[in-house]
Amino acid sequence: TILRRRRLFHRARHILLDAETTAFVLVLIPERLPVLETERAVEALERFRIPVAGLVVNRVLPEGALGPFLEERRVQERHYLEQIRQRFRGRPQIQVPLFTRDVGGLDALREVGRYLFPAG
């Protein structure tokens, strides 16, 4: 049992470290704590030579009039979006907007997919 588990762990490690077949895509929201947590995660993954392919910045406020409360949030969000651009420059970054509803079901997943894979 121990040898079988050891082989399994070695195989998993090999797969995780193979940049040709595996990479992590980290998902965060444009707020202070998630930016800091993502920065630590990227550093840890890089330290162990685990590839990080890019980031998905989720729940970004949509353009247009939002009212005073959300406009104030947008000002704060822009600050964190700029931090994300600077701290993770050189890595692909995709923004997914905040939707009016939770993502559930095929139609909602297709909508998210349009942001993740804009070329189809």
mmCIF file of C-alpha atoms in Angstrom:
data_model
loop_
_atom_site.group_PDB
_atom_site.id
_atom_site.type_symbol
_atom_site.label_atom_id
_atom_site.label_comp_id
_atom_site.label_asym_id
_atom_site.label_seq_id
_atom_site.Cartn_x
_atom_site.Cartn_y
_atom_site.Cartn_z
ATOM 1 C CA THR A 1 0.000 0.000 0.000
ATOM 2 C CA ILE A 2 2.780 2.425 0.898
ATOM 3 C CA LEU A 3 4.683 1.717 -2.325
ATOM 4 C CA ARG A 4 1.505 2.113 -4.361
ATOM 5 C CA ARG A 5 0.798 5.479 -2.735
ATOM 6 C CA ARG A 6 4.386 6.566 -3.227
ATOM 7 C CA ARG A 7 4.198 5.765 -6.945
ATOM 8 C CA LEU A 8 0.898 7.609 -7.174
ATOM 9 C CA PHE A 9 2.401 10.706 -5.511
ATOM 10 C CA HIS A 10 5.445 10.594 -7.807
ATOM 11 C CA ARG A 11 3.189 10.333 -10.838
ATOM 12 C CA ALA A 12 1.010 13.224 -9.625
ATOM 13 C CA ARG A 13 4.104 15.344 -8.958
ATOM 14 C CA HIS A 14 5.426 14.613 -12.441
ATOM 15 C CA ILE A 15 2.095 15.638 -14.007
ATOM 16 C CA LEU A 16 1.841 18.829 -11.930
ATOM 17 C CA LEU A 17 5.362 19.913 -12.817
ATOM 18 C CA ASP A 18 5.059 19.233 -16.545
ATOM 19 C CA ALA A 19 4.473 22.666 -18.106
ATOM 20 C CA GLU A 20 3.535 20.987 -21.400
ATOM 21 C CA THR A 21 0.409 19.419 -19.895
ATOM 22 C CA THR A 22 -0.396 21.254 -16.670
ATOM 23 C CA ALA A 23 -0.687 24.823 -15.457
ATOM 24 C CA PHE A 24 -2.646 26.601 -12.778
ATOM 25 C CA VAL A 25 -5.077 29.386 -13.526
ATOM 26 C CA LEU A 26 -5.784 31.351 -10.380
ATOM 27 C CA VAL A 27 -9.135 33.052 -9.852
ATOM 28 C CA LEU A 28 -9.482 36.157 -7.702
ATOM 29 C CA ILE A 29 -11.758 39.114 -7.193
ATOM 30 C CA PRO A 30 -10.509 42.716 -7.261
ATOM 31 C CA GLU A 31 -10.308 43.239 -3.509
ATOM 32 C CA ARG A 32 -7.379 43.642 -1.111
ATOM 33 C CA LEU A 33 -7.266 40.209 0.572
ATOM 34 C CA PRO A 34 -7.748 38.120 -2.599
ATOM 35 C CA VAL A 35 -4.953 40.103 -4.328
ATOM 36 C CA LEU A 36 -2.592 39.400 -1.420
ATOM 37 C CA GLU A 37 -3.594 35.721 -1.262
ATOM 38 C CA THR A 38 -3.068 35.316 -4.993
ATOM 39 C CA GLU A 39 0.341 36.943 -4.785
ATOM 40 C CA ARG A 40 1.360 34.458 -2.061
ATOM 41 C CA ALA A 41 -0.056 31.550 -4.079
ATOM 42 C CA VAL A 42 1.888 32.567 -7.202
ATOM 43 C CA GLU A 43 5.093 32.875 -5.168
ATOM 44 C CA ALA A 44 4.567 29.443 -3.581
ATOM 45 C CA LEU A 45 3.780 27.774 -6.901
ATOM 46 C CA GLU A 46 6.809 29.379 -8.538
ATOM 47 C CA ARG A 47 9.032 28.309 -5.642
ATOM 48 C CA PHE A 48 8.066 24.696 -6.350
ATOM 49 C CA ARG A 49 8.300 25.269 -10.127
ATOM 50 C CA ILE A 50 4.601 24.657 -10.663
ATOM 51 C CA PRO A 51 3.468 26.560 -13.777
ATOM 52 C CA VAL A 52 0.973 29.411 -13.429
ATOM 53 C CA ALA A 53 -0.708 30.043 -16.788
ATOM 54 C CA GLY A 54 -2.633 33.162 -15.834
ATOM 55 C CA LEU A 55 -5.368 34.737 -13.779
ATOM 56 C CA VAL A 56 -9.104 35.164 -14.025
ATOM 57 C CA VAL A 57 -10.310 38.323 -12.311
ATOM 58 C CA ASN A 58 -13.895 37.497 -11.438
ATOM 59 C CA ARG A 59 -16.908 39.642 -10.482
ATOM 60 C CA VAL A 60 -15.633 42.880 -12.041
ATOM 61 C CA LEU A 61 -18.322 45.576 -11.955
ATOM 62 C CA PRO A 62 -19.804 46.183 -15.400
ATOM 63 C CA GLU A 63 -19.451 49.491 -17.218
ATOM 64 C CA GLY A 64 -22.325 51.950 -17.072
ATOM 65 C CA ALA A 65 -24.232 53.788 -14.381
ATOM 66 C CA LEU A 66 -24.460 51.822 -11.149
ATOM 67 C CA GLY A 67 -25.710 54.301 -8.574
ATOM 68 C CA PRO A 68 -23.729 56.009 -5.796
ATOM 69 C CA PHE A 69 -23.011 52.892 -3.714
ATOM 70 C CA LEU A 70 -21.581 50.804 -6.535
ATOM 71 C CA GLU A 71 -19.831 53.787 -8.105
ATOM 72 C CA GLU A 72 -17.883 54.126 -4.847
ATOM 73 C CA ARG A 73 -17.068 50.403 -5.037
ATOM 74 C CA ARG A 74 -15.937 50.879 -8.642
ATOM 75 C CA VAL A 75 -13.380 53.506 -7.546
ATOM 76 C CA GLN A 76 -11.942 51.015 -5.061
ATOM 77 C CA GLU A 77 -12.118 48.212 -7.615
ATOM 78 C CA ARG A 78 -10.135 50.207 -10.182
ATOM 79 C CA HIS A 79 -7.343 50.569 -7.632
ATOM 80 C CA TYR A 80 -7.194 46.781 -7.154
ATOM 81 C CA LEU A 81 -7.478 46.077 -10.874
ATOM 82 C CA GLU A 82 -4.415 48.278 -11.397
ATOM 83 C CA GLN A 83 -2.579 46.411 -8.609
ATOM 84 C CA ILE A 84 -3.438 43.118 -10.293
ATOM 85 C CA ARG A 85 -2.170 44.416 -13.650
ATOM 86 C CA GLN A 86 1.107 45.549 -12.078
ATOM 87 C CA ARG A 87 1.784 42.676 -9.663
ATOM 88 C CA PHE A 88 1.013 39.977 -12.199
ATOM 89 C CA ARG A 89 2.194 41.686 -15.379
ATOM 90 C CA GLY A 90 3.542 39.271 -17.915
ATOM 91 C CA ARG A 91 0.825 36.759 -17.072
ATOM 92 C CA PRO A 92 -2.396 36.515 -19.049
ATOM 93 C CA GLN A 93 -5.294 38.141 -17.221
ATOM 94 C CA ILE A 94 -8.940 37.725 -18.135
ATOM 95 C CA GLN A 95 -11.721 39.749 -16.548
ATOM 96 C CA VAL A 96 -15.170 38.257 -16.001
ATOM 97 C CA PRO A 97 -17.897 40.700 -14.995
ATOM 98 C CA LEU A 98 -20.188 40.475 -12.025
ATOM 99 C CA PHE A 99 -23.409 38.906 -13.269
ATOM 100 C CA THR A 100 -26.843 39.724 -11.912
ATOM 101 C CA ARG A 101 -27.318 36.082 -10.878
ATOM 102 C CA ASP A 102 -25.219 33.178 -9.672
ATOM 103 C CA VAL A 103 -23.637 31.136 -12.430
ATOM 104 C CA GLY A 104 -25.622 27.937 -12.710
ATOM 105 C CA GLY A 105 -26.729 25.881 -15.669
ATOM 106 C CA LEU A 106 -25.421 25.599 -19.206
ATOM 107 C CA ASP A 107 -26.558 29.006 -20.425
ATOM 108 C CA ALA A 108 -24.760 30.783 -17.576
ATOM 109 C CA LEU A 109 -21.637 28.677 -18.120
ATOM 110 C CA ARG A 110 -21.682 29.547 -21.808
ATOM 111 C CA GLU A 111 -21.843 33.234 -20.870
ATOM 112 C CA VAL A 112 -18.764 32.860 -18.640
ATOM 113 C CA GLY A 113 -17.092 30.866 -21.413
ATOM 114 C CA ARG A 114 -17.464 33.810 -23.787
ATOM 115 C CA TYR A 115 -15.144 35.784 -21.512
ATOM 116 C CA LEU A 116 -12.702 32.938 -20.902
ATOM 117 C CA PHE A 117 -12.514 31.867 -24.552
ATOM 118 C CA PRO A 118 -13.517 34.905 -26.626
ATOM 119 C CA ALA A 119 -12.369 33.320 -29.901
ATOM 120 C CA GLY A 120 -14.913 30.536 -29.444
#
